[in-house]
Amino acid sequence: MKFRDRVARAMYGRYGNDQLNKGMLVISILCLLLSSFARIRIFYGLGLVVLLLAYVRMFSKNIPKRYQENQKYLSIQNSVVGWLKLKQLHAKQRKMYRFYACPTCGQKVRVPKGKGKIEITCPQCRQAFVKRS
Ligand SMILES: [Zn+2]
């Protein structure tokens, strides 16, 4: 029997790999690298535990549960990536714009820089406030 067929037979009815597992593998590799370069022993144990958990998930037969975990992971990953992209965009625009939070509702407002004192109307709650741009 070919190796691929054996793997396919062993994985039959099992969950397999997903984005959460890939993330866990990356974390475990980072932990193991950190433990060997920085000689921090706790990262070695942590890396092994995360690696073990990734394999347990991969061979799990409780597919709906693993699927749910992955969905949760993806939603957290998406919000983190979205937040980072927004921060990156703001950093890029900081040369030309100023960012203020509405004093009433907290909505972030972007105004062009260098226009002196201006009245800003919040696009969400219509509250007006004065700031230097
Ligand atoms: Zn507002």
JSON list of C-alpha atoms and ligand atoms in Angstrom, two decimals:
[
{"chain": "A", "resi": 1, "resn": "MET", "atom": "CA", "xyz": [0.00, 0.00, 0.00]},
{"chain": "A", "resi": 2, "resn": "LYS", "atom": "CA", "xyz": [1.26, 3.43, -0.90]},
{"chain": "A", "resi": 3, "resn": "PHE", "atom": "CA", "xyz": [2.08, 5.92, 1.85]},
{"chain": "A", "resi": 4, "resn": "ARG", "atom": "CA", "xyz": [-0.58, 8.36, 0.64]},
{"chain": "A", "resi": 5, "resn": "ASP", "atom": "CA", "xyz": [-3.27, 5.67, 0.81]},
{"chain": "A", "resi": 6, "resn": "ARG", "atom": "CA", "xyz": [-2.17, 4.76, 4.33]},
{"chain": "A", "resi": 7, "resn": "VAL", "atom": "CA", "xyz": [-2.39, 8.40, 5.39]},
{"chain": "A", "resi": 8, "resn": "ALA", "atom": "CA", "xyz": [-5.82, 8.70, 3.75]},
{"chain": "A", "resi": 9, "resn": "ARG", "atom": "CA", "xyz": [-7.03, 5.56, 5.59]},
{"chain": "A", "resi": 10, "resn": "ALA", "atom": "CA", "xyz": [-5.63, 6.80, 8.93]},
{"chain": "A", "resi": 11, "resn": "MET", "atom": "CA", "xyz": [-7.33, 10.19, 8.47]},
{"chain": "A", "resi": 12, "resn": "TYR", "atom": "CA", "xyz": [-10.71, 8.73, 7.46]},
{"chain": "A", "resi": 13, "resn": "GLY", "atom": "CA", "xyz": [-13.45, 10.20, 9.68]},
{"chain": "A", "resi": 14, "resn": "ARG", "atom": "CA", "xyz": [-10.98, 12.49, 11.34]},
{"chain": "A", "resi": 15, "resn": "TYR", "atom": "CA", "xyz": [-10.97, 16.26, 11.31]},
{"chain": "A", "resi": 16, "resn": "GLY", "atom": "CA", "xyz": [-7.68, 17.00, 9.53]},
{"chain": "A", "resi": 17, "resn": "ASN", "atom": "CA", "xyz": [-5.99, 20.35, 9.16]},
{"chain": "A", "resi": 18, "resn": "ASP", "atom": "CA", "xyz": [-7.45, 23.86, 9.31]},
{"chain": "A", "resi": 19, "resn": "GLN", "atom": "CA", "xyz": [-6.42, 27.49, 9.78]},
{"chain": "A", "resi": 20, "resn": "LEU", "atom": "CA", "xyz": [-6.41, 27.19, 13.58]},
{"chain": "A", "resi": 21, "resn": "ASN", "atom": "CA", "xyz": [-4.03, 24.22, 13.36]},
{"chain": "A", "resi": 22, "resn": "LYS", "atom": "CA", "xyz": [-1.74, 26.13, 11.01]},
{"chain": "A", "resi": 23, "resn": "GLY", "atom": "CA", "xyz": [-1.76, 29.05, 13.46]},
{"chain": "A", "resi": 24, "resn": "MET", "atom": "CA", "xyz": [-0.98, 26.67, 16.32]},
{"chain": "A", "resi": 25, "resn": "LEU", "atom": "CA", "xyz": [1.90, 25.12, 14.36]},
{"chain": "A", "resi": 26, "resn": "VAL", "atom": "CA", "xyz": [3.36, 28.58, 13.70]},
{"chain": "A", "resi": 27, "resn": "ILE", "atom": "CA", "xyz": [3.05, 29.45, 17.42]},
{"chain": "A", "resi": 28, "resn": "SER", "atom": "CA", "xyz": [4.67, 26.19, 18.48]},
{"chain": "A", "resi": 29, "resn": "ILE", "atom": "CA", "xyz": [7.56, 26.68, 16.02]},
{"chain": "A", "resi": 30, "resn": "LEU", "atom": "CA", "xyz": [8.05, 30.25, 17.31]},
{"chain": "A", "resi": 31, "resn": "CYS", "atom": "CA", "xyz": [8.04, 28.95, 20.91]},
{"chain": "A", "resi": 32, "resn": "LEU", "atom": "CA", "xyz": [10.58, 26.24, 20.08]},
{"chain": "A", "resi": 33, "resn": "LEU", "atom": "CA", "xyz": [12.83, 28.71, 18.24]},
{"chain": "A", "resi": 34, "resn": "LEU", "atom": "CA", "xyz": [12.56, 31.16, 21.13]},
{"chain": "A", "resi": 35, "resn": "SER", "atom": "CA", "xyz": [13.45, 28.44, 23.62]},
{"chain": "A", "resi": 36, "resn": "SER", "atom": "CA", "xyz": [16.55, 27.45, 21.66]},
{"chain": "A", "resi": 37, "resn": "PHE", "atom": "CA", "xyz": [17.79, 30.98, 20.89]},
{"chain": "A", "resi": 38, "resn": "ALA", "atom": "CA", "xyz": [16.85, 32.79, 24.08]},
{"chain": "A", "resi": 39, "resn": "ARG", "atom": "CA", "xyz": [17.24, 29.68, 26.27]},
{"chain": "A", "resi": 40, "resn": "ILE", "atom": "CA", "xyz": [13.94, 30.28, 28.01]},
{"chain": "A", "resi": 41, "resn": "ARG", "atom": "CA", "xyz": [12.86, 26.79, 29.07]},
{"chain": "A", "resi": 42, "resn": "ILE", "atom": "CA", "xyz": [9.17, 27.54, 29.53]},
{"chain": "A", "resi": 43, "resn": "PHE", "atom": "CA", "xyz": [8.81, 28.20, 25.77]},
{"chain": "A", "resi": 44, "resn": "TYR", "atom": "CA", "xyz": [10.06, 24.68, 25.03]},
{"chain": "A", "resi": 45, "resn": "GLY", "atom": "CA", "xyz": [7.27, 23.15, 27.10]},
{"chain": "A", "resi": 46, "resn": "LEU", "atom": "CA", "xyz": [4.73, 25.61, 25.74]},
{"chain": "A", "resi": 47, "resn": "GLY", "atom": "CA", "xyz": [5.79, 24.88, 22.14]},
{"chain": "A", "resi": 48, "resn": "LEU", "atom": "CA", "xyz": [5.44, 21.12, 22.71]},
{"chain": "A", "resi": 49, "resn": "VAL", "atom": "CA", "xyz": [2.02, 21.49, 24.37]},
{"chain": "A", "resi": 50, "resn": "VAL", "atom": "CA", "xyz": [0.70, 23.65, 21.49]},
{"chain": "A", "resi": 51, "resn": "LEU", "atom": "CA", "xyz": [2.14, 21.18, 18.94]},
{"chain": "A", "resi": 52, "resn": "LEU", "atom": "CA", "xyz": [0.51, 18.25, 20.77]},
{"chain": "A", "resi": 53, "resn": "LEU", "atom": "CA", "xyz": [-2.85, 20.07, 20.88]},
{"chain": "A", "resi": 54, "resn": "ALA", "atom": "CA", "xyz": [-2.62, 20.78, 17.14]},
{"chain": "A", "resi": 55, "resn": "TYR", "atom": "CA", "xyz": [-2.14, 17.03, 16.50]},
{"chain": "A", "resi": 56, "resn": "VAL", "atom": "CA", "xyz": [-4.97, 16.11, 18.87]},
{"chain": "A", "resi": 57, "resn": "ARG", "atom": "CA", "xyz": [-7.25, 18.47, 16.93]},
{"chain": "A", "resi": 58, "resn": "MET", "atom": "CA", "xyz": [-6.06, 17.05, 13.59]},
{"chain": "A", "resi": 59, "resn": "PHE", "atom": "CA", "xyz": [-6.88, 13.45, 14.55]},
{"chain": "A", "resi": 60, "resn": "SER", "atom": "CA", "xyz": [-10.06, 14.32, 16.42]},
{"chain": "A", "resi": 61, "resn": "LYS", "atom": "CA", "xyz": [-13.30, 12.64, 15.34]},
{"chain": "A", "resi": 62, "resn": "ASN", "atom": "CA", "xyz": [-15.46, 15.36, 16.89]},
{"chain": "A", "resi": 63, "resn": "ILE", "atom": "CA", "xyz": [-15.64, 17.30, 13.64]},
{"chain": "A", "resi": 64, "resn": "PRO", "atom": "CA", "xyz": [-18.46, 19.80, 14.55]},
{"chain": "A", "resi": 65, "resn": "LYS", "atom": "CA", "xyz": [-16.59, 20.85, 17.72]},
{"chain": "A", "resi": 66, "resn": "ARG", "atom": "CA", "xyz": [-13.30, 21.36, 15.83]},
{"chain": "A", "resi": 67, "resn": "TYR", "atom": "CA", "xyz": [-15.16, 23.26, 13.10]},
{"chain": "A", "resi": 68, "resn": "GLN", "atom": "CA", "xyz": [-16.66, 25.59, 15.74]},
{"chain": "A", "resi": 69, "resn": "GLU", "atom": "CA", "xyz": [-13.23, 26.20, 17.27]},
{"chain": "A", "resi": 70, "resn": "ASN", "atom": "CA", "xyz": [-11.87, 27.08, 13.85]},
{"chain": "A", "resi": 71, "resn": "GLN", "atom": "CA", "xyz": [-14.75, 29.48, 13.15]},
{"chain": "A", "resi": 72, "resn": "LYS", "atom": "CA", "xyz": [-14.11, 31.22, 16.47]},
{"chain": "A", "resi": 73, "resn": "TYR", "atom": "CA", "xyz": [-10.40, 31.45, 15.65]},
{"chain": "A", "resi": 74, "resn": "LEU", "atom": "CA", "xyz": [-11.17, 32.87, 12.18]},
{"chain": "A", "resi": 75, "resn": "SER", "atom": "CA", "xyz": [-13.48, 35.56, 13.59]},
{"chain": "A", "resi": 76, "resn": "ILE", "atom": "CA", "xyz": [-10.82, 36.59, 16.15]},
{"chain": "A", "resi": 77, "resn": "GLN", "atom": "CA", "xyz": [-8.14, 36.54, 13.44]},
{"chain": "A", "resi": 78, "resn": "ASN", "atom": "CA", "xyz": [-10.33, 38.66, 11.14]},
{"chain": "A", "resi": 79, "resn": "SER", "atom": "CA", "xyz": [-10.98, 41.30, 13.80]},
{"chain": "A", "resi": 80, "resn": "VAL", "atom": "CA", "xyz": [-7.26, 41.46, 14.70]},
{"chain": "A", "resi": 81, "resn": "VAL", "atom": "CA", "xyz": [-6.25, 41.73, 11.04]},
{"chain": "A", "resi": 82, "resn": "GLY", "atom": "CA", "xyz": [-8.97, 44.36, 10.44]},
{"chain": "A", "resi": 83, "resn": "TRP", "atom": "CA", "xyz": [-7.78, 46.40, 13.42]},
{"chain": "A", "resi": 84, "resn": "LEU", "atom": "CA", "xyz": [-4.13, 46.20, 12.25]},
{"chain": "A", "resi": 85, "resn": "LYS", "atom": "CA", "xyz": [-5.12, 47.26, 8.71]},
{"chain": "A", "resi": 86, "resn": "LEU", "atom": "CA", "xyz": [-7.06, 50.23, 10.11]},
{"chain": "A", "resi": 87, "resn": "LYS", "atom": "CA", "xyz": [-4.04, 51.27, 12.22]},
{"chain": "A", "resi": 88, "resn": "GLN", "atom": "CA", "xyz": [-1.79, 50.91, 9.18]},
{"chain": "A", "resi": 89, "resn": "LEU", "atom": "CA", "xyz": [-4.18, 53.05, 7.11]},
{"chain": "A", "resi": 90, "resn": "HIS", "atom": "CA", "xyz": [-4.30, 55.72, 9.84]},
{"chain": "A", "resi": 91, "resn": "ALA", "atom": "CA", "xyz": [-0.49, 55.77, 10.05]},
{"chain": "A", "resi": 92, "resn": "LYS", "atom": "CA", "xyz": [-0.34, 56.27, 6.28]},
{"chain": "A", "resi": 93, "resn": "GLN", "atom": "CA", "xyz": [-2.92, 59.07, 6.37]},
{"chain": "A", "resi": 94, "resn": "ARG", "atom": "CA", "xyz": [-1.47, 60.82, 9.42]},
{"chain": "A", "resi": 95, "resn": "LYS", "atom": "CA", "xyz": [0.57, 63.17, 7.21]},
{"chain": "A", "resi": 96, "resn": "MET", "atom": "CA", "xyz": [-2.53, 64.59, 5.55]},
{"chain": "A", "resi": 97, "resn": "TYR", "atom": "CA", "xyz": [-5.28, 64.08, 8.10]},
{"chain": "A", "resi": 98, "resn": "ARG", "atom": "CA", "xyz": [-6.02, 64.40, 11.78]},
{"chain": "A", "resi": 99, "resn": "PHE", "atom": "CA", "xyz": [-8.17, 61.91, 13.64]},
{"chain": "A", "resi": 100, "resn": "TYR", "atom": "CA", "xyz": [-10.52, 62.88, 16.43]},
{"chain": "A", "resi": 101, "resn": "ALA", "atom": "CA", "xyz": [-13.04, 60.93, 18.46]},
{"chain": "A", "resi": 102, "resn": "CYS", "atom": "CA", "xyz": [-16.51, 62.43, 18.77]},
{"chain": "A", "resi": 103, "resn": "PRO", "atom": "CA", "xyz": [-16.94, 63.61, 22.42]},
{"chain": "A", "resi": 104, "resn": "THR", "atom": "CA", "xyz": [-20.53, 62.33, 22.46]},
{"chain": "A", "resi": 105, "resn": "CYS", "atom": "CA", "xyz": [-20.52, 58.93, 20.79]},
{"chain": "A", "resi": 106, "resn": "GLY", "atom": "CA", "xyz": [-16.79, 58.16, 20.33]},
{"chain": "A", "resi": 107, "resn": "GLN", "atom": "CA", "xyz": [-17.05, 57.84, 16.54]},
{"chain": "A", "resi": 108, "resn": "LYS", "atom": "CA", "xyz": [-13.64, 58.36, 14.91]},
{"chain": "A", "resi": 109, "resn": "VAL", "atom": "CA", "xyz": [-13.64, 61.36, 12.56]},
{"chain": "A", "resi": 110, "resn": "ARG", "atom": "CA", "xyz": [-11.00, 62.17, 9.95]},
{"chain": "A", "resi": 111, "resn": "VAL", "atom": "CA", "xyz": [-10.36, 65.82, 9.01]},
{"chain": "A", "resi": 112, "resn": "PRO", "atom": "CA", "xyz": [-7.78, 67.36, 6.64]},
{"chain": "A", "resi": 113, "resn": "LYS", "atom": "CA", "xyz": [-4.69, 68.81, 8.35]},
{"chain": "A", "resi": 114, "resn": "GLY", "atom": "CA", "xyz": [-3.63, 72.46, 8.36]},
{"chain": "A", "resi": 115, "resn": "LYS", "atom": "CA", "xyz": [-7.03, 74.18, 8.05]},
{"chain": "A", "resi": 116, "resn": "GLY", "atom": "CA", "xyz": [-6.83, 75.96, 11.40]},
{"chain": "A", "resi": 117, "resn": "LYS", "atom": "CA", "xyz": [-9.71, 75.83, 13.88]},
{"chain": "A", "resi": 118, "resn": "ILE", "atom": "CA", "xyz": [-12.64, 74.02, 12.35]},
{"chain": "A", "resi": 119, "resn": "GLU", "atom": "CA", "xyz": [-16.05, 72.85, 13.43]},
{"chain": "A", "resi": 120, "resn": "ILE", "atom": "CA", "xyz": [-16.48, 69.14, 12.95]},
{"chain": "A", "resi": 121, "resn": "THR", "atom": "CA", "xyz": [-19.90, 67.55, 12.69]},
{"chain": "A", "resi": 122, "resn": "CYS", "atom": "CA", "xyz": [-19.98, 63.92, 13.76]},
{"chain": "A", "resi": 123, "resn": "PRO", "atom": "CA", "xyz": [-21.29, 61.80, 10.85]},
{"chain": "A", "resi": 124, "resn": "GLN", "atom": "CA", "xyz": [-22.97, 59.42, 13.28]},
{"chain": "A", "resi": 125, "resn": "CYS", "atom": "CA", "xyz": [-24.71, 61.56, 15.92]},
{"chain": "A", "resi": 126, "resn": "ARG", "atom": "CA", "xyz": [-24.57, 65.01, 14.24]},
{"chain": "A", "resi": 127, "resn": "GLN", "atom": "CA", "xyz": [-22.91, 66.54, 17.32]},
{"chain": "A", "resi": 128, "resn": "ALA", "atom": "CA", "xyz": [-20.67, 69.52, 16.36]},
{"chain": "A", "resi": 129, "resn": "PHE", "atom": "CA", "xyz": [-17.36, 70.16, 18.09]},
{"chain": "A", "resi": 130, "resn": "VAL", "atom": "CA", "xyz": [-14.43, 72.52, 17.43]},
{"chain": "A", "resi": 131, "resn": "LYS", "atom": "CA", "xyz": [-10.83, 71.30, 16.99]},
{"chain": "A", "resi": 132, "resn": "ARG", "atom": "CA", "xyz": [-7.57, 72.51, 15.49]},
{"chain": "A", "resi": 133, "resn": "SER", "atom": "CA", "xyz": [-6.80, 70.68, 12.26]},
{"chain": "B", "resi": 1, "resn": "ZN", "atom": "ZN", "xyz": [-20.85, 61.40, 17.50]}
]
